[in-house]
XYZ file of C-alpha atoms in Angstrom:
566
model
C -36.629 -66.389 -13.748
C -37.799 -64.297 -10.758
C -35.394 -66.000 -8.335
C -32.494 -65.354 -10.669
C -33.636 -61.705 -11.003
C -33.779 -61.407 -7.218
C -30.246 -62.748 -6.939
C -29.058 -60.339 -9.662
C -30.798 -57.369 -8.042
C -29.261 -58.166 -4.667
C -25.846 -58.631 -6.292
C -26.187 -55.135 -7.796
C -27.218 -53.849 -4.397
C -24.122 -55.414 -2.856
C -21.989 -53.468 -5.339
C -23.845 -50.256 -4.491
C -23.383 -50.886 -0.771
C -19.679 -51.541 -1.313
C -19.388 -48.273 -3.297
C -21.280 -46.473 -0.563
C -18.912 -47.791 2.071
C -15.959 -46.735 -0.111
C -17.346 -43.162 -0.378
C -18.010 -43.042 3.375
C -14.498 -44.291 4.062
C -13.040 -41.660 1.729
C -15.031 -38.900 3.506
C -13.964 -40.093 6.945
C -10.306 -40.392 5.976
C -10.340 -36.812 4.618
C -12.300 -35.284 7.497
C -9.249 -33.250 8.501
C -7.988 -32.450 4.990
C -8.119 -28.654 4.325
C -10.328 -27.801 1.368
C -11.825 -31.303 1.052
C -15.379 -31.350 -0.316
C -17.658 -34.083 1.010
C -18.694 -36.682 -1.583
C -22.001 -38.452 -1.975
C -22.956 -41.645 -3.833
C -25.761 -41.082 -6.331
C -28.115 -44.019 -6.924
C -31.232 -44.706 -8.957
C -33.660 -47.582 -9.452
C -32.977 -50.051 -12.233
C -35.042 -50.206 -15.421
C -38.551 -51.691 -15.169
C -39.649 -54.830 -17.041
C -43.063 -56.438 -17.531
C -43.543 -59.954 -16.323
C -47.023 -61.126 -17.144
C -49.403 -58.633 -15.677
C -46.781 -57.152 -13.337
C -44.174 -54.465 -13.876
C -41.060 -55.100 -11.833
C -38.003 -52.889 -11.300
C -34.535 -54.370 -11.456
C -33.071 -53.196 -8.158
C -30.656 -50.279 -7.632
C -27.917 -48.822 -9.768
C -25.099 -46.395 -8.888
C -25.092 -43.275 -11.044
C -21.880 -41.697 -9.812
C -20.104 -39.850 -7.034
C -20.765 -36.110 -6.661
C -19.333 -33.362 -4.509
C -21.731 -31.710 -2.060
C -20.942 -28.084 -2.746
C -22.777 -24.767 -3.159
C -20.933 -23.017 -5.995
C -22.732 -19.701 -5.404
C -21.641 -19.779 -1.769
C -18.054 -20.483 -2.848
C -18.162 -17.484 -5.204
C -19.427 -15.299 -2.350
C -16.643 -16.567 -0.083
C -14.035 -15.732 -2.729
C -15.478 -12.244 -3.097
C -15.240 -11.650 0.655
C -11.775 -13.238 0.738
C -10.618 -10.766 -1.913
C -11.956 -7.882 0.186
C -10.269 -9.355 3.254
C -6.892 -9.489 1.523
C -7.303 -5.970 0.129
C -8.182 -4.473 3.506
C -5.621 -6.645 5.273
C -2.869 -5.168 3.084
C -4.160 -1.671 3.823
C -4.215 -2.496 7.515
C -0.562 -3.564 7.317
C 0.239 -0.290 5.551
C -1.384 1.849 8.254
C 0.353 -0.163 10.983
C 3.730 0.316 9.298
C 2.988 4.017 8.831
C 2.251 4.320 12.544
C 5.610 2.695 13.244
C 7.343 5.100 10.840
C 5.934 8.161 12.611
C 6.561 6.570 16.007
C 4.114 8.891 17.778
C 3.853 8.689 21.571
C 7.511 7.661 21.711
C 10.536 9.731 22.752
C 11.789 9.829 19.181
C 8.717 10.972 17.276
C 8.472 14.027 15.058
C 6.299 15.908 17.559
C 9.021 15.513 20.184
C 11.676 16.749 17.742
C 9.596 19.835 16.920
C 9.111 20.568 20.620
C 12.816 20.012 21.346
C 13.793 22.384 18.527
C 11.376 25.055 19.753
C 12.582 24.625 23.351
C 16.231 25.005 22.312
C 15.426 28.316 20.601
C 13.691 29.529 23.758
C 16.840 28.658 25.720
C 18.809 30.736 23.219
C 16.583 33.741 23.983
C 17.913 33.701 27.541
C 21.575 33.132 26.601
C 22.140 34.520 23.073
C 25.908 34.656 23.461
C 26.330 31.098 24.701
C 27.906 29.128 21.869
C 26.961 25.786 23.462
C 23.275 26.721 23.393
C 23.626 27.908 19.799
C 25.103 24.511 18.935
C 22.179 22.867 20.756
C 19.748 24.771 18.513
C 21.628 23.577 15.443
C 21.778 20.003 16.729
C 18.034 20.062 17.448
C 17.481 21.325 13.906
C 19.670 18.487 12.596
C 17.618 15.907 14.525
C 14.329 17.379 13.289
C 15.505 17.358 9.662
C 16.973 13.862 10.079
C 13.685 12.558 11.492
C 11.750 13.970 8.547
C 14.230 12.509 6.044
C 14.025 9.144 7.827
C 10.228 9.076 7.454
C 10.587 9.997 3.785
C 13.141 7.207 3.220
C 10.911 4.683 4.964
C 7.961 5.734 2.800
C 10.129 5.338 -0.294
C 11.337 1.945 0.920
C 7.754 0.913 1.585
C 6.904 1.910 -1.981
C 9.757 -0.287 -3.234
C 8.381 -3.183 -1.184
C 4.937 -2.701 -2.704
C 6.457 -2.634 -6.183
C 8.268 -5.902 -5.474
C 4.990 -7.405 -4.250
C 3.351 -6.391 -7.536
C 5.916 -8.430 -9.495
C 5.396 -11.350 -7.128
C 1.607 -11.238 -7.500
C 1.898 -11.294 -11.300
C 3.915 -14.522 -11.029
C 1.381 -16.077 -8.642
C -1.502 -15.204 -10.973
C 0.246 -16.930 -13.884
C 1.021 -19.986 -11.753
C -2.564 -20.379 -10.546
C -4.297 -19.668 -13.860
C -1.968 -22.170 -15.539
C -2.847 -24.736 -12.878
C -6.595 -24.106 -13.334
C -6.350 -24.414 -17.139
C -4.459 -27.702 -16.776
C -7.040 -29.030 -14.282
C -9.820 -28.021 -16.678
C -8.310 -30.193 -19.401
C -7.871 -33.181 -17.075
C -11.371 -32.897 -15.601
C -13.031 -32.667 -19.017
C -10.989 -35.634 -20.221
C -11.787 -37.763 -17.150
C -15.478 -36.898 -17.011
C -15.880 -37.278 -20.741
C -17.478 -33.841 -21.012
C -20.507 -35.041 -19.034
C -20.009 -32.368 -16.355
C -22.597 -32.404 -13.581
C -24.728 -35.115 -15.174
C -22.710 -38.071 -13.883
C -19.636 -38.619 -11.699
C -17.279 -35.781 -10.792
C -13.535 -36.052 -11.025
C -13.801 -35.213 -7.353
C -10.106 -35.122 -6.440
C -9.270 -32.867 -9.393
C -12.251 -30.635 -8.634
C -11.075 -30.276 -5.040
C -7.675 -29.202 -6.340
C -9.285 -26.713 -8.742
C -11.427 -25.239 -5.981
C -8.321 -24.725 -3.864
C -6.559 -23.040 -6.818
C -9.553 -20.736 -7.382
C -9.658 -19.898 -3.669
C -5.947 -19.069 -3.701
C -6.336 -16.952 -6.842
C -9.082 -14.939 -5.101
C -6.467 -13.960 -2.494
C -4.555 -11.961 -5.110
C -7.360 -10.624 -7.343
C -11.144 -10.507 -7.331
C -12.400 -13.187 -9.726
C -15.670 -14.529 -11.067
C -15.811 -18.212 -12.034
C -18.394 -19.858 -14.296
C -18.588 -23.629 -14.765
C -19.344 -24.773 -18.307
C -21.405 -27.804 -19.394
C -18.181 -29.634 -20.149
C -17.073 -29.344 -16.507
C -14.400 -26.734 -17.273
C -14.364 -23.433 -15.383
C -13.949 -19.999 -16.971
C -12.303 -17.332 -14.802
C -13.001 -13.622 -15.318
C -11.516 -10.423 -13.875
C -13.614 -7.395 -14.701
C -14.448 -7.712 -18.386
C -11.464 -9.905 -19.244
C -11.039 -13.659 -18.970
C -7.933 -15.301 -17.534
C -8.951 -18.931 -18.112
C -11.352 -20.370 -20.687
C -11.590 -24.177 -20.910
C -7.943 -25.249 -21.135
C -6.648 -21.852 -22.332
C -4.685 -19.546 -20.032
C -4.129 -15.815 -20.611
C -0.865 -14.807 -19.013
C -0.209 -11.509 -17.270
C 2.961 -9.466 -16.855
C 4.313 -6.594 -14.782
C 4.893 -3.415 -16.748
C 6.008 0.032 -15.586
C 3.463 2.829 -15.750
C 4.486 6.472 -15.480
C 2.263 9.170 -13.993
C 3.962 12.544 -13.972
C 7.248 12.044 -12.136
C 6.156 8.761 -10.516
C 6.794 5.370 -12.166
C 5.420 2.162 -10.714
C 4.656 -1.374 -11.943
C 1.160 -2.636 -12.680
C -0.174 -6.005 -13.809
C -1.249 -6.198 -17.464
C -2.496 -8.840 -19.862
C 0.325 -10.041 -22.088
C -1.669 -10.304 -25.322
C -3.364 -6.861 -25.169
C -0.945 -4.953 -22.885
C -4.003 -3.592 -21.055
C -4.130 -3.230 -17.249
C -5.911 -5.955 -15.321
C -9.171 -4.454 -14.058
C -8.904 -5.464 -10.410
C -11.197 -4.046 -7.739
C -10.270 -6.374 -4.877
C -7.698 -8.815 -3.583
C -4.140 -8.275 -2.427
C -3.136 -6.644 -5.721
C -5.791 -3.955 -5.321
C -4.698 -3.475 -1.713
C -1.126 -3.000 -2.961
C -2.304 -0.440 -5.525
C -4.295 1.453 -2.865
C -1.497 1.355 -0.275
C 0.990 2.550 -2.887
C -1.270 5.445 -3.873
C -1.638 6.401 -0.218
C 2.064 6.114 0.620
C 3.599 7.503 -2.565
C 0.998 10.101 -3.408
C -1.141 11.199 -0.482
C 1.009 10.612 2.607
C 4.267 11.553 0.860
C 2.593 14.620 -0.592
C 1.276 15.652 2.831
C 4.704 15.152 4.367
C 6.347 17.174 1.577
C 3.770 19.979 1.972
C 4.377 20.014 5.721
C 8.156 20.054 5.216
C 8.074 22.815 2.594
C 5.875 24.923 4.876
C 8.276 24.307 7.780
C 11.285 25.295 5.649
C 9.594 28.343 4.169
C 8.114 29.570 7.460
C 11.338 29.195 9.412
C 13.586 30.534 6.652
C 11.405 33.619 6.094
C 12.072 34.535 9.709
C 15.731 33.549 9.780
C 16.601 35.603 6.676
C 15.395 38.768 8.424
C 17.953 38.425 11.227
C 21.643 38.606 11.895
C 24.111 36.454 13.810
C 27.001 37.328 16.075
C 29.093 38.121 13.006
C 28.404 39.007 9.382
C 29.243 37.287 6.093
C 32.444 37.750 4.151
C 31.178 35.612 1.292
C 28.126 33.475 0.639
C 26.726 31.282 -2.127
C 22.999 30.663 -2.487
C 21.869 27.137 -1.646
C 19.354 27.079 -4.511
C 20.097 27.511 -8.193
C 18.056 29.095 -10.963
C 17.586 27.424 -14.319
C 17.381 30.785 -16.085
C 19.476 33.671 -14.646
C 18.027 36.063 -17.221
C 14.375 35.067 -16.817
C 11.815 36.464 -14.340
C 12.533 35.281 -10.811
C 9.070 33.801 -10.295
C 9.607 31.586 -13.359
C 13.250 30.695 -12.737
C 12.674 27.402 -10.889
C 13.577 28.739 -7.444
C 12.090 27.375 -4.215
C 9.414 29.435 -2.531
C 7.122 32.195 -3.768
C 8.984 35.405 -4.697
C 6.894 38.575 -4.785
C 7.170 42.310 -5.320
C 9.236 43.866 -2.588
C 12.796 44.504 -1.511
C 15.463 43.436 0.937
C 18.237 45.394 2.591
C 21.903 44.540 2.726
C 24.194 46.154 5.278
C 27.961 46.405 4.772
C 29.991 46.978 7.946
C 33.581 48.130 8.112
C 35.159 46.249 11.017
C 37.894 48.890 11.482
C 35.787 52.031 11.493
C 32.455 50.550 12.531
C 30.689 52.409 9.708
C 27.589 50.764 8.246
C 26.214 51.217 4.734
C 22.632 50.073 4.107
C 21.343 49.559 0.567
C 17.923 48.431 -0.615
C 17.732 45.813 -3.367
C 14.472 46.013 -5.308
C 12.629 42.919 -6.549
C 10.032 43.778 -9.175
C 7.571 41.216 -10.486
C 4.355 41.426 -12.458
C 5.598 44.247 -14.623
C 6.020 42.232 -17.822
C 9.337 42.908 -19.545
C 10.643 44.735 -16.471
C 10.376 41.729 -14.149
C 13.503 41.242 -12.082
C 15.858 38.397 -12.972
C 18.720 36.941 -10.981
C 21.050 38.933 -13.186
C 19.213 42.144 -12.179
C 19.687 41.311 -8.494
C 23.357 40.521 -9.103
C 23.803 43.852 -10.823
C 22.212 45.779 -7.914
C 24.376 43.927 -5.375
C 27.574 44.600 -7.317
C 26.685 48.278 -7.298
C 26.911 48.298 -3.488
C 30.244 49.695 -2.367
C 32.581 46.989 -1.108
C 30.629 44.050 -2.624
C 30.997 41.864 -5.685
C 28.175 39.591 -6.856
C 28.450 36.867 -9.495
C 26.368 33.983 -10.830
C 28.051 30.595 -10.939
C 27.875 28.295 -13.944
C 25.184 26.231 -12.232
C 22.949 29.261 -11.589
C 23.804 30.133 -7.976
C 24.162 33.706 -6.695
C 27.518 34.424 -5.059
C 28.199 37.531 -2.929
C 31.609 38.473 -1.522
C 33.292 41.494 0.056
C 36.194 43.220 -1.641
C 38.176 43.380 1.620
C 38.739 41.160 4.627
C 37.797 44.156 6.752
C 34.230 44.205 5.465
C 31.233 42.093 6.510
C 27.639 42.117 5.224
C 24.245 41.105 6.653
C 20.619 41.128 5.514
C 17.343 42.487 6.889
C 13.771 43.560 6.071
C 13.150 41.142 3.185
C 9.575 41.739 1.988
C 10.093 39.888 -1.316
C 10.997 36.431 0.081
C 13.952 36.491 -2.328
C 16.550 35.481 0.261
C 14.550 32.461 1.418
C 13.794 31.391 -2.171
C 17.438 31.440 -3.299
C 18.740 30.063 -0.010
C 20.746 32.947 1.414
C 20.934 33.456 5.204
C 18.541 30.512 5.722
C 18.514 27.960 8.518
C 17.192 25.066 6.429
C 17.930 24.056 2.846
C 16.033 21.658 0.595
C 12.483 21.658 -0.736
C 11.021 18.289 0.323
C 10.984 15.749 3.117
C 13.754 13.839 1.355
C 16.099 16.831 1.014
C 15.584 18.968 4.143
C 18.720 19.644 6.180
C 20.357 22.440 8.148
C 22.215 24.988 6.040
C 25.930 24.080 6.161
C 26.868 27.744 6.740
C 24.956 27.796 10.038
C 25.859 24.197 10.884
C 29.593 24.899 10.524
C 29.517 28.220 12.405
C 26.905 28.692 15.169
C 27.724 32.423 15.182
C 25.752 32.691 11.906
C 22.510 31.680 13.648
C 20.397 34.799 13.053
C 18.875 35.448 16.487
C 19.152 39.267 16.292
C 17.008 41.844 14.497
C 19.047 44.880 15.510
C 22.230 44.103 13.640
C 25.234 41.919 14.335
C 25.370 41.075 18.028
C 23.558 39.304 20.807
C 20.003 40.455 20.131
C 17.174 37.952 20.584
C 14.191 39.544 18.829
C 14.473 37.222 15.835
C 14.894 34.210 18.137
C 11.531 35.108 19.696
C 9.940 35.045 16.249
C 11.637 31.742 15.363
C 10.357 30.163 18.590
C 6.817 31.194 17.629
C 7.194 29.914 14.048
C 5.696 26.515 14.881
C 2.551 28.043 16.397
C 1.868 30.870 13.921
C -0.759 30.348 11.184
C 0.670 29.400 7.789
C -1.234 30.349 4.637
C 0.035 27.347 2.657
C -1.365 25.062 5.386
C -4.838 26.570 5.204
C -4.293 28.887 8.162
C -3.118 26.083 10.446
C 0.171 26.251 12.263
C 3.017 23.808 11.605
C 2.256 21.939 14.819
C -1.475 21.863 14.095
C -0.840 20.586 10.577
C 1.288 17.699 11.784
C -1.065 16.889 14.659
C -3.971 16.804 12.221
C -2.052 14.388 9.997
C -1.373 12.121 12.998
C -4.996 12.267 14.179
C -6.227 11.445 10.675
C -3.863 8.490 10.576
C -5.182 7.230 13.929
C -8.753 7.513 12.630
C -7.830 5.637 9.461
C -6.189 2.870 11.500
C -9.290 2.535 13.665
C -11.677 2.548 10.702
C -9.552 0.042 8.803
C -9.390 -2.301 11.784
C -13.152 -2.085 12.249
C -13.745 -2.842 8.590
C -11.302 -5.747 8.709
C -12.974 -7.210 11.800
C -16.379 -6.971 10.126
C -15.142 -8.760 7.020
C -13.476 -11.473 9.108
C -16.711 -12.137 10.995
C -18.703 -12.210 7.762
C -16.224 -14.618 6.196
C -16.445 -16.907 9.218
C -20.238 -16.931 8.826
C -19.944 -17.898 5.152
C -17.303 -20.472 6.008
C -19.636 -22.050 8.580
C -22.399 -22.248 5.962
C -19.953 -23.822 3.515
C -18.819 -26.418 6.059
C -22.441 -27.254 6.828
C -22.912 -28.128 3.151
C -19.503 -29.447 2.120
C -17.734 -30.409 5.341
C -17.495 -33.947 6.663
C -19.708 -34.661 9.687
C -18.372 -37.835 11.307
C -21.704 -38.568 13.010
C -23.537 -38.457 9.689
C -20.911 -40.607 8.053
C -21.213 -43.149 10.894
C -24.957 -43.366 10.273
C -24.356 -43.883 6.551
C -21.734 -46.511 7.284
C -24.222 -48.474 9.428
C -26.881 -48.045 6.733
C -24.652 -49.485 3.990
C -23.532 -52.229 6.338
C -27.149 -53.245 6.994
C -27.891 -52.921 3.297
C -25.028 -55.274 2.515
C -26.146 -57.775 5.159
C -29.777 -57.703 4.044
C -28.972 -58.217 0.380
C -26.559 -60.997 1.274
C -29.450 -62.658 3.159
C -31.710 -62.281 0.106
C -29.095 -63.978 -2.088
C -28.642 -66.764 0.491
C -32.397 -67.324 0.801
C -32.906 -67.291 -2.962
C -30.085 -69.793 -3.351
C -31.647 -72.114 -0.769
C -34.982 -71.933 -2.577
C -33.253 -72.801 -5.840
C -31.575 -75.764 -4.154
C -34.993 -77.029 -3.004
C -36.403 -76.605 -6.501
C -33.456 -78.455 -8.007
C -33.926 -81.347 -5.520
C -37.546 -81.694 -6.616
């Protein structure tokens, strides 16, 4: 009986050794496979039996094959990976923003501002030179074009981020569907035994890779159930439970005048509560580009337009106007000017209009009052029109789209403006250099662009004066109330410096996360990676085990032969 038991025990050991060699061979063959988790053969001693006064064990038994993996470490790696992707997307955004501004190049906005200012200074020395006047206008065109280009690029970047949001929603559905399907197959193959016996190792490897990929897009938390299935959570919501998948969708969300897509759960139509991953990086980059950076650029542009136009409206060109239409329209010609939807801040004050007779040289100056804050007596566009029409030689009308139109009654008459303390002219867009009210709409006024003689460099009437040109040249260095007392140049330089600091901080944060992830990855490989030296030792061990048990069977068989011969 004992000899037969010895043979049986050794036969079982041969099977275990063969399984061990199979596991070692599988590990070695997958040593270079990305995402492969090292496997280990689990063994235990056989059941004990009593034989006379002795208790003997019946050899070795294989329990199963398990993955060598630290699930808590994997969860930590996914958390850091989500942060890496989030900050990586922000890093890309800052890099692209640096390229948009193009600072330290010959075509950056700082250079265009300096070129524009320098052209005005040239005009101060040669006010009657039409070529230099055209150079001022061309420099203004280039400055406005540069600002519009940055605005368009920001808008295009926002469109790219929106497209990425739709793409991420599709990737989330693909991966959660894959994980749910793998859950069902793993539970079916393992028989619901989970970690107690053999793993469906190949399927688990595939599920781990799917979870790792999902953590690229969103921050997730995974919990393995007793059945072997994995539940996946984002914030307080689940995306996968056993074999059930909750799909997501992209839906448009509106905030004020801005509409953008966000990822929501299909069944509840509630936003996915992400705090990391590429999707969160997209959300953050979009908020920076479409809200903060765009808002800063628009504030800078509006201040530039308002500051420069306030000065330009005070001056006169080489010739006066015969007719003019305001660039900006009011939405209520009969309502108070400060509530009529005009650009710029209109205040109590007045402006003067001068009508010159070209034949006689006579000049008539009239003051147009702008009254605000007086309740029912607040000035409207209709009130201004009425005062202008009362000036001898002028006719003022309001077009159907709410624009103020002023014209002379004779081709011999010309009119100009001066001493505007109300900011009315700048707000409605009369005698301005720039038109528009944002980075996307700024451009040189077509009246000046088409006739350089209308560039208002003089403060002493129609002619070749340069006093207003001096003020326009200083416009970029004078403090601006709407910019917190900073000048236009200082405001833009501060925005560029802040961007450079953000780029540096973001790169430092990204480098730190990359180093931390590499540390976690090294720890993971130490636990789950295949070490060929260790596998070689195991291979020799199972080989010797196989040889030794074969010798036991051979010896036991020889002893049985001797007994049978007796």
